[in-house]
Coordinates of C-alpha atoms in Angstrom, one line a residue:
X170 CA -6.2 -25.3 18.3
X171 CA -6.3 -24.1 14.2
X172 CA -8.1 -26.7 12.6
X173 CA -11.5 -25.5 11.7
X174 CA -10.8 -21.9 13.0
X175 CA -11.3 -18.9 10.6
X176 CA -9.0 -15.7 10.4
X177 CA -9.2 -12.3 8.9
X178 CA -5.9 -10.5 7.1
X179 CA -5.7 -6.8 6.8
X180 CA -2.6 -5.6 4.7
X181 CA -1.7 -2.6 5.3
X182 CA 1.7 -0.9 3.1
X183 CA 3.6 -2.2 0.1
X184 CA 3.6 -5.1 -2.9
X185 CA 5.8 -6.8 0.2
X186 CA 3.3 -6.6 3.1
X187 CA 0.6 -8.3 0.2
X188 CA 2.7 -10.9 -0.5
X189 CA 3.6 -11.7 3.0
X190 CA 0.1 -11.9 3.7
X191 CA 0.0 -14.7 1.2
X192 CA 2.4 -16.8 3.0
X193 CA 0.8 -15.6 6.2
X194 CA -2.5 -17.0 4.9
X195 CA -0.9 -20.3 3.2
X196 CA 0.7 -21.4 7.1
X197 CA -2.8 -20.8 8.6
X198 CA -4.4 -22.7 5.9
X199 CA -1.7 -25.5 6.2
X200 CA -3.1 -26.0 10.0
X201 CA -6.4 -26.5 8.6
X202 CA -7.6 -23.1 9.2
X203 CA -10.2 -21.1 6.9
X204 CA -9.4 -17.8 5.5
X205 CA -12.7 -15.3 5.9
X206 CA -13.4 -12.6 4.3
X207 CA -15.9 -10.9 7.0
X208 CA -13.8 -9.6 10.4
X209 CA -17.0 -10.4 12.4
X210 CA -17.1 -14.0 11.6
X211 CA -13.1 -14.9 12.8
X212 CA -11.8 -16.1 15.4
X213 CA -8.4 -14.9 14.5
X214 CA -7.7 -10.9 13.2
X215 CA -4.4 -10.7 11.8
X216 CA -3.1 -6.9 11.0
X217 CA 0.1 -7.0 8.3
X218 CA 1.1 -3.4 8.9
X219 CA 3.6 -0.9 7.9
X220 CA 5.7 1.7 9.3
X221 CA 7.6 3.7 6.5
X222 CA 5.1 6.8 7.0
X223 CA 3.9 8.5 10.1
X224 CA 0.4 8.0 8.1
X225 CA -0.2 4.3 7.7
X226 CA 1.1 4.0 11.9
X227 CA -1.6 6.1 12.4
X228 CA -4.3 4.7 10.2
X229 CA -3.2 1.8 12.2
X230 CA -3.9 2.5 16.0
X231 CA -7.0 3.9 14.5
X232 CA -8.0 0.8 13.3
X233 CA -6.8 -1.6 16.0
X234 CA -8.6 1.1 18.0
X235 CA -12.2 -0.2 16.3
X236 CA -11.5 -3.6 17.0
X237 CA -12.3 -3.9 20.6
X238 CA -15.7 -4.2 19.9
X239 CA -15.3 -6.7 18.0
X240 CA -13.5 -8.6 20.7
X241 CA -15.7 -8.4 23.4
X242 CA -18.4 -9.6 21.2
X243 CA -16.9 -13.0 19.2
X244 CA -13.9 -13.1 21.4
X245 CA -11.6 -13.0 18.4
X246 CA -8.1 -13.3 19.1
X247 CA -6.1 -10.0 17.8
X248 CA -2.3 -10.0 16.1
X249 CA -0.2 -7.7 15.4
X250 CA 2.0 -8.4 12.4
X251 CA 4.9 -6.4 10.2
X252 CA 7.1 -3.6 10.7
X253 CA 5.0 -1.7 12.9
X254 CA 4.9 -4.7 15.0
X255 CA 8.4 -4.7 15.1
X256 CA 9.2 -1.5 15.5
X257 CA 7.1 -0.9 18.7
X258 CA 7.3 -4.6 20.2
X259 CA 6.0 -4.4 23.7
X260 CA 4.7 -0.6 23.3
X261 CA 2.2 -2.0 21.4
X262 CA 0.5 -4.4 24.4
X263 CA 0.3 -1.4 26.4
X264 CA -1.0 1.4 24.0
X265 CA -3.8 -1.5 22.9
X266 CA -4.7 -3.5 25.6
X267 CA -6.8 -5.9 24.0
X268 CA -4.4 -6.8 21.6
X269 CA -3.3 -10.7 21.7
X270 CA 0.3 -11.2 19.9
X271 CA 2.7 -9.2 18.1
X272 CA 5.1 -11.1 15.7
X273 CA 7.9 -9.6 13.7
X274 CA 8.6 -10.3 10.1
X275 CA 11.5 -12.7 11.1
X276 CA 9.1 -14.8 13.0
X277 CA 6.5 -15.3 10.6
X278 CA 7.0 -19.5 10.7
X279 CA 6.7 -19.1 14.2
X280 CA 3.0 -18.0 13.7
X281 CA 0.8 -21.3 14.0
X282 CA 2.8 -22.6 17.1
X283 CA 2.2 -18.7 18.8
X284 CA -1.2 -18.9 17.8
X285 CA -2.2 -22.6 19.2
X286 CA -0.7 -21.6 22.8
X287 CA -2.1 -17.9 22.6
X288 CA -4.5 -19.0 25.1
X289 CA -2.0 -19.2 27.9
X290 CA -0.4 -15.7 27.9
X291 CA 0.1 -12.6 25.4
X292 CA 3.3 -12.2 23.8
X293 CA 5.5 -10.7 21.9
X294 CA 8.0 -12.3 19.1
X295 CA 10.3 -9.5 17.5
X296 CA 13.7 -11.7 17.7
X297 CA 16.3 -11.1 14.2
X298 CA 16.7 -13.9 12.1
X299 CA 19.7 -13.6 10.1
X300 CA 19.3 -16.8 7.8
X301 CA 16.7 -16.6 5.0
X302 CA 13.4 -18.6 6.1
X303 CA 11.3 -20.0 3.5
X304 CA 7.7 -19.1 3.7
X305 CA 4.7 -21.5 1.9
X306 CA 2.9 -19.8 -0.4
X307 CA -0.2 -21.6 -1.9
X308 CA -2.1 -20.3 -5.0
X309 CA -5.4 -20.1 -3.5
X310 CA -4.2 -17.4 -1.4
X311 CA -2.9 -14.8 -4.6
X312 CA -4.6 -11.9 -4.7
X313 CA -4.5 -12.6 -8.8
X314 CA -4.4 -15.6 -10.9
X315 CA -2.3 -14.3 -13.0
X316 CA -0.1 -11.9 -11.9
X317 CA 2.5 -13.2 -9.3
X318 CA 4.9 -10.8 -6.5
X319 CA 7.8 -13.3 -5.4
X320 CA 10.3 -12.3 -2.9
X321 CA 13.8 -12.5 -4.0
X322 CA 15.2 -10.7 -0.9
X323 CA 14.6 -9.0 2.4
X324 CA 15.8 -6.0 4.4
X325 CA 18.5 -3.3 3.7
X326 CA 22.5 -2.1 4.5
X327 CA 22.0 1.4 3.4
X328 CA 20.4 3.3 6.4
X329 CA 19.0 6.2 4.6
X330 CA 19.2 8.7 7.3
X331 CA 14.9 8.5 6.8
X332 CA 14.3 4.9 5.9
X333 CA 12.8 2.9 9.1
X334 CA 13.7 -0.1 6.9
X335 CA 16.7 -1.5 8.6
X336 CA 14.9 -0.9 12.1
X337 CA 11.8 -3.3 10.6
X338 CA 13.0 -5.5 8.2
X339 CA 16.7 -6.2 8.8
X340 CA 19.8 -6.4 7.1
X341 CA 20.1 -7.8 3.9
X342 CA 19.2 -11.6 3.4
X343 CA 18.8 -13.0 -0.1
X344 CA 16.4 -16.3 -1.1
X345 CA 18.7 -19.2 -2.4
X346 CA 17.9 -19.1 -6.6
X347 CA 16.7 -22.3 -6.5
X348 CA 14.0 -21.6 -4.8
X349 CA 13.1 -18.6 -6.8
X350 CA 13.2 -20.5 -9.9
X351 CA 10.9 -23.4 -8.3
X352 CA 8.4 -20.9 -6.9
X353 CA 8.3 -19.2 -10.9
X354 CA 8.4 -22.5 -12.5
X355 CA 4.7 -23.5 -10.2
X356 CA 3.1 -20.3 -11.3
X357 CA 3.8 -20.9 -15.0
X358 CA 2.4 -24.5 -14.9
X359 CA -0.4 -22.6 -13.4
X360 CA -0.9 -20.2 -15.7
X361 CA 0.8 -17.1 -14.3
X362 CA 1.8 -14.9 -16.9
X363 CA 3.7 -12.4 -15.0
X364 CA 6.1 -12.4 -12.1
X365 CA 7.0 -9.2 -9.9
X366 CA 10.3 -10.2 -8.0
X367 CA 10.1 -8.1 -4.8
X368 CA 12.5 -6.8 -2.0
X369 CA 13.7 -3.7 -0.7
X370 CA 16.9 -3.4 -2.6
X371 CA 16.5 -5.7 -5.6
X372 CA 19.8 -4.9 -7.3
X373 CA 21.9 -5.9 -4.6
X374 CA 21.0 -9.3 -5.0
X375 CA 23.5 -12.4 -4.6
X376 CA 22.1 -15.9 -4.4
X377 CA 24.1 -17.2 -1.0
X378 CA 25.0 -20.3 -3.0
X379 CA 26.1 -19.7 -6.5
X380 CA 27.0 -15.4 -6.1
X381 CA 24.6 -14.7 -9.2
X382 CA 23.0 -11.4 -9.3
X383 CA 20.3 -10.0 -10.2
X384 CA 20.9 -10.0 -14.0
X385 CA 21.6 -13.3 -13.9
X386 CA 18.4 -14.1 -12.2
X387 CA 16.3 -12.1 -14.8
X388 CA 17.9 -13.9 -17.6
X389 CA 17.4 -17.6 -15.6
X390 CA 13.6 -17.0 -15.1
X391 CA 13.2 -15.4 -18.2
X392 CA 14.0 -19.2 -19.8
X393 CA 11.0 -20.8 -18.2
X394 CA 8.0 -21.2 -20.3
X395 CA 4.7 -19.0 -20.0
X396 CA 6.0 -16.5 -18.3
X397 CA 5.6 -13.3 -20.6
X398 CA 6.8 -10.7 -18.2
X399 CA 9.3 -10.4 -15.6
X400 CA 9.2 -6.9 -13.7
X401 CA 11.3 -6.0 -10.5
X402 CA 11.5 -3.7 -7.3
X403 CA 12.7 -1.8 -5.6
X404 CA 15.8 -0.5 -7.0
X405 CA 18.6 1.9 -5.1
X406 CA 20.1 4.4 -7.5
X407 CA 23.5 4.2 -5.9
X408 CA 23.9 0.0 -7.3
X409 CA 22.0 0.7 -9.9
X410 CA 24.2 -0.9 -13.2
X411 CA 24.8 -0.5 -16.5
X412 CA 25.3 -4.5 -16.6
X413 CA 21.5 -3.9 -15.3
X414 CA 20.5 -1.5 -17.8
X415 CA 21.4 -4.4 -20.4
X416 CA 19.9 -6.9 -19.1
X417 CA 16.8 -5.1 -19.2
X418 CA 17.3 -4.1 -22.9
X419 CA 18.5 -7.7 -23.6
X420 CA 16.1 -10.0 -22.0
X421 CA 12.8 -9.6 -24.0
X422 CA 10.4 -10.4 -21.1
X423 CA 11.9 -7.7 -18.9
X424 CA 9.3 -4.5 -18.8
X425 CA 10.8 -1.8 -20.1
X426 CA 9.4 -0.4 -16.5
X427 CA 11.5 0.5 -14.0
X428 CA 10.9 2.0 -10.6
X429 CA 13.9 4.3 -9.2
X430 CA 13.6 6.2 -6.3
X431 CA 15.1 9.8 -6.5
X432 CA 13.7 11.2 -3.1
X433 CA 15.1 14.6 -3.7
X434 CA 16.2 16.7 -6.9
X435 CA 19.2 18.4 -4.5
X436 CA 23.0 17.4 -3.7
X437 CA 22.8 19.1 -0.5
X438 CA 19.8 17.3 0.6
X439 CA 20.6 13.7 -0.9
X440 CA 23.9 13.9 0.8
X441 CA 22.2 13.9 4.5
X442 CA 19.8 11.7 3.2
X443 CA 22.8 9.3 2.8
X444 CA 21.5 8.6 -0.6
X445 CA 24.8 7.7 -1.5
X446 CA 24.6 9.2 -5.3
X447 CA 24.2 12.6 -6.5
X448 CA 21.3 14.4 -8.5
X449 CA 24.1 14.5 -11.7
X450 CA 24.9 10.3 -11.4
X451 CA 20.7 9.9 -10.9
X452 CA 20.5 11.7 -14.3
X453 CA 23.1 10.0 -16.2
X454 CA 21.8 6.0 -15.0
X455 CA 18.5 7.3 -16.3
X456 CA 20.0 8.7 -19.4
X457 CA 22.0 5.7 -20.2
X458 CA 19.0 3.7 -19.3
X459 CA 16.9 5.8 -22.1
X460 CA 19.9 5.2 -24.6
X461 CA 18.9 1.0 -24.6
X462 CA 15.2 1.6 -23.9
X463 CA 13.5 4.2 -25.7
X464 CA 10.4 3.3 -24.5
X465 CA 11.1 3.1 -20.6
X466 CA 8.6 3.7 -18.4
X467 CA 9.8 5.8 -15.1
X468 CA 8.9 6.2 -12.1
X469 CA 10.1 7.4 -8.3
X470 CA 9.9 8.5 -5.1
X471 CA 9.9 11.7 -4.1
X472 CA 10.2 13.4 0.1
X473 CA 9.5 17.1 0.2
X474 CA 10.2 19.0 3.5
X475 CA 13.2 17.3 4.9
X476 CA 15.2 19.2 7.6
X477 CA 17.0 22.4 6.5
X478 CA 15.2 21.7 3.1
X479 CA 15.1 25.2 1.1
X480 CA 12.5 26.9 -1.2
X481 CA 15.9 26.3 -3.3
X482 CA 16.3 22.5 -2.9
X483 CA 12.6 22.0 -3.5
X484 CA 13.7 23.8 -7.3
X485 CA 16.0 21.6 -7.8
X486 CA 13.7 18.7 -7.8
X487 CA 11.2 20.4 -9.1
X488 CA 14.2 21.0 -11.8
X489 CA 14.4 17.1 -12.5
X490 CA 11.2 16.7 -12.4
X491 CA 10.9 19.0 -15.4
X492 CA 13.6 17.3 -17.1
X493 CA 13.1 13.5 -16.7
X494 CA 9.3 13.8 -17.2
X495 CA 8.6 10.8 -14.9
X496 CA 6.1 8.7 -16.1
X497 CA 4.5 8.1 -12.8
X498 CA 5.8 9.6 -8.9
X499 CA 4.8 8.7 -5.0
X500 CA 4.9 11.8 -3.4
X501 CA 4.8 12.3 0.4
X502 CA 5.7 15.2 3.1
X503 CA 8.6 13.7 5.4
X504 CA 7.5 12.9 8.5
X505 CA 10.7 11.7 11.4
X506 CA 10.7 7.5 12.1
X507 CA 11.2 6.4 14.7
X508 CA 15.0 5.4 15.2
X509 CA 16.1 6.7 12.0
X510 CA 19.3 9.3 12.5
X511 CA 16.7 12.1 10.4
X512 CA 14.6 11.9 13.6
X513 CA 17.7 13.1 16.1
X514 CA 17.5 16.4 13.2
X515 CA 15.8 19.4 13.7
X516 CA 12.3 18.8 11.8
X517 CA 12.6 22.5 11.0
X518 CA 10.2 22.7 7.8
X519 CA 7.0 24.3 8.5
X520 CA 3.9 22.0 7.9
X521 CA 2.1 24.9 5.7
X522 CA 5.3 24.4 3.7
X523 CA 5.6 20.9 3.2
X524 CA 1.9 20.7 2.1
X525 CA 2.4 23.9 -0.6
X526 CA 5.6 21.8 -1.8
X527 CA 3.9 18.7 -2.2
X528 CA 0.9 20.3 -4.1
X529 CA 3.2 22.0 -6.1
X530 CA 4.8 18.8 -7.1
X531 CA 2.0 16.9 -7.5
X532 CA 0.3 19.7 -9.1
X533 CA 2.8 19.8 -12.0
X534 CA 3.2 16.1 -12.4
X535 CA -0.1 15.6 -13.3
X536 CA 0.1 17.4 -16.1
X537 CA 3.1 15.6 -17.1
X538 CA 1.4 12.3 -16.8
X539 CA -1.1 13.9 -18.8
X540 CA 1.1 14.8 -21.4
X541 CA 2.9 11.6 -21.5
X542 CA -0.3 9.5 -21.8
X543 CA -1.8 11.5 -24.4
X544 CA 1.2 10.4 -26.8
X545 CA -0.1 7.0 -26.6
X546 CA -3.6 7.5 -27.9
X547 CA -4.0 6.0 -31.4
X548 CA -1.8 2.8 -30.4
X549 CA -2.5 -0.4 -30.0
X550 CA -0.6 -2.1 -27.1
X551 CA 0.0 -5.1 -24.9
X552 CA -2.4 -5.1 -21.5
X553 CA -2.3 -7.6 -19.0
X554 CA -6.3 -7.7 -18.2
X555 CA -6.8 -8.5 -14.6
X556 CA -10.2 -8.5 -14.6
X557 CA -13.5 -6.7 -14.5
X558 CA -12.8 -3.0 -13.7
X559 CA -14.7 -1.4 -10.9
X560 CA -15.7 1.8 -13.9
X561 CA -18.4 0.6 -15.5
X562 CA -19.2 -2.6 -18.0
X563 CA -15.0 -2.8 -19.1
X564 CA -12.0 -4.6 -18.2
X565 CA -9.0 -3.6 -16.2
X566 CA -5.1 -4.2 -16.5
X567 CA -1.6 -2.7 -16.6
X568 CA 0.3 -2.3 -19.8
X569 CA 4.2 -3.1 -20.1
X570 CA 4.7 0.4 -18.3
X571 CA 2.5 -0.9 -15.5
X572 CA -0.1 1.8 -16.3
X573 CA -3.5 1.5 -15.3
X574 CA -5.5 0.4 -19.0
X575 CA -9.3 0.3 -18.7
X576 CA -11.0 -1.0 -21.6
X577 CA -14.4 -2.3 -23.5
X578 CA -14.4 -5.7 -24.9
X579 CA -17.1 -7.6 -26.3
X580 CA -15.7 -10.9 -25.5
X581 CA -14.6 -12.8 -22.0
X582 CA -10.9 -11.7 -21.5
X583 CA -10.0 -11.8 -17.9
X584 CA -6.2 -13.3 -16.9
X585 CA -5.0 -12.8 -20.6
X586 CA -2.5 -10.7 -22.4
X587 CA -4.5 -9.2 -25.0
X588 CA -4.1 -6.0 -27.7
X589 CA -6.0 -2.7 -26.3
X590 CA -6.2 0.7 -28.9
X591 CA -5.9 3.3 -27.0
X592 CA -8.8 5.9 -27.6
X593 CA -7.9 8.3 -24.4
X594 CA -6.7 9.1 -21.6
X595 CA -6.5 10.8 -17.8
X596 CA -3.5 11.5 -15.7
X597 CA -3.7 8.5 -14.0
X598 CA -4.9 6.2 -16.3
X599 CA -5.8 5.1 -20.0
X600 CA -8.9 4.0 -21.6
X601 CA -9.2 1.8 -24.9
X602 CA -11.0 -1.3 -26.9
X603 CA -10.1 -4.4 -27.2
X604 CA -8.4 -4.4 -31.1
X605 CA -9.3 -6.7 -33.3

């Protein structure tokens, strides 16, 4: 029985995890359920996890580790959800025994049914689903009113010799446009402003009806009304195209932001990364990219310490680094997934190394950012306010380059686009006023 019970969500990972905790919490809901936002009060604890680093799995067990207590004292019923979930399937029961369910992301709609008979036995759902599932999503559950992720597609064909992706997620599937276009068409009758169309590979998008791509899909959405701005991720350099570059020129409500993950500044070390592109094609999309978009905001991944990596490939992306002056970077030491071909190689880079590489590289993009954000002091600029910031008596949002904007306003201006003059600035983040 749902009805009338209350759960608890914990998202661990990425803009995807949030928004399939969203329509994890709209199905509950749907049952008659009540979403809670105190762990000690539910009857149902349901963990969204992620397994891309060797970090979050950890922060993970940890945390399923503190909720045996919790357990034995309410009796609440504990779920396993996400890529973790399906990554370690039945390993999970026995490393956590007072775990109830774990559920794949290709069983999500299955949830409710698995939770009504969870009663009877534990059990594990981890089964492929190679046909695109439409999820509910209500508004209530959005973690903003104004400020929408929508999932375009799921899962990935590249096999990056790191990326634990296809092991969690799946091939590729693609969501039909049509319901794209329905989902953006709800949130601007209720007053969304912004949609960020999600999925692991973006650009390879093909609606499985029509064959339109992603271009097409910005320009389509960019024709419904209210909707001020359109942003997308993740991209893969390798399908990256200039027909893309121009549609994000061309269509005004496209951010001139754009998130394209590098991962390393070296041929060598791209090539067994089966990245599929080299470090001179990377700089030429971005170049190109530049020559429509003068303002483009940048940003990427970046994996220091992967097998055989030299002091010598570490220059070279420290080379790039220099030379494309990234607006913004996640940085992390590799660490081998589980299944991934990288994990059969020789993890041969010295953890002392990998940490002096990493601080190097963060080291030096911080003053970039720096840099970078001290150009914009003076201007005035468009900021999506979100809401109250957690700094003080001022307001927090992103700006068209999705950069962090904290600012003083002597007026109510939560869920609005309004005009900010800068007046300074950190590495991470700008502060302003609201202009007249």
């Amino acid at each position: 029985m749902i009805e009338g019970k209350t759960f608890y969500l914990h998202t661990f990972g990425c803009q995807m995890n949030v928004n399939d905790s969203e329509h994890l919490a709209s199905l509950l809901i749907a049952e008659g359920a009540r979403k809670s936002d105190r762990l000690e009060e539910s009857d149902f604890i349901l963990i969204n996890t992620c397994a891309v680093r060797e970090k979050s799995v950890e922060k993970l067990f940890s945390y399923l580790g503190r909720l045996k207590e919790q357990k034995e004292k309410r009796g609440s019923l504990i779920i396993c959800l996400g890529c973790v979930a399906q990554l370690y399937r039945e390993k999970l029961l026995k490393k956590i025994p007072h775990l109830d369910l774990v559920v794949g992301p290709h069983q999500y709609q299955a949830l409710p049914l698995l939770l009504r008979n969870l009663m009877e036995e534990k059990k594990v759902l981890t089964t492929w689903n190679r046909n695109w599932v439409e999820l509910p999503i209500t508004n209530e559950v959005r973690e903003s009113r104004i400020s929408a992720y929508v999932t375009i597609m799921e899962g990935c064909n590249n096999f990056c010799t790191f990326c634990v992706v296809p092991f969690t997620r799946g091939r590729e599937k693609y969501r039909p446009l049509r319901f794209i276009l329905d989902e953006v068409r709800r949130l601007a009758e209720r007053g969304y402003l912004e949609v960020q169309l999600l999925g692991q590979n973006v650009n390879s998008y093909r609606d499985p009806e029509s064959g339109a791509d992603l271009p097409e899909l910005l320009f389509r959405i960019s024709e419904i009304s209210g909707i001020e701005w359109i942003r997308f991720l993740t991209s893969q350099p390798k399908n990256f195209t200039r027909e893309l570059s121009q549609a994000m020129a061309s269509i005004k409500k496209v951010c001139h932001q754009l998130h394209l993950p590098l991962q390393s500044g070296s041929n060598r070390i791209l090539q067994k990364m089966n990245r599929n592109y080299t470090r001179e094609e990377y700089l030429e999309k971005v170049e190109y990219l530049r020559s429509l978009i003068t303002d483009l905001s940048l940003s990427t991944d970046l994996i220091v310490g992967f097998p055989t990596e030299t002091e010598e490939d570490f220059l070279e992306t420290m080379e790039l680094l220099e030379k494309i002056r990234f607006n913004n970077i996640f940085s992390f030491r590799y660490s081998p997934r589980p299944n991934t071909a990288a994990s059969k190689m020789k993890d041969d880079v010295p953890e002392e190394i990998k940490i002096d590489r990493l601080i190097r590289l963060q080291s030096r993009q911080k003053e970039i950012q720096l840099e970078l954000n001290r150009q914009l002091i003076g201007q005035t600029i468009k900021v999506l306010c979100l809401g109250r910031s957690k700094k003080g008596n001022l307001y927090s949002g992103r700006n068209e380059g999705y950069q962090v904007v904290n600012f003083s306003s002597p007026v109510e201006v939560s869920n609005r686009l309004v005009r900010v003059k800068i007046t300074g600035c950190g590495p991470y983040s700008l502060h302003g006023e609201l202009a007249a």
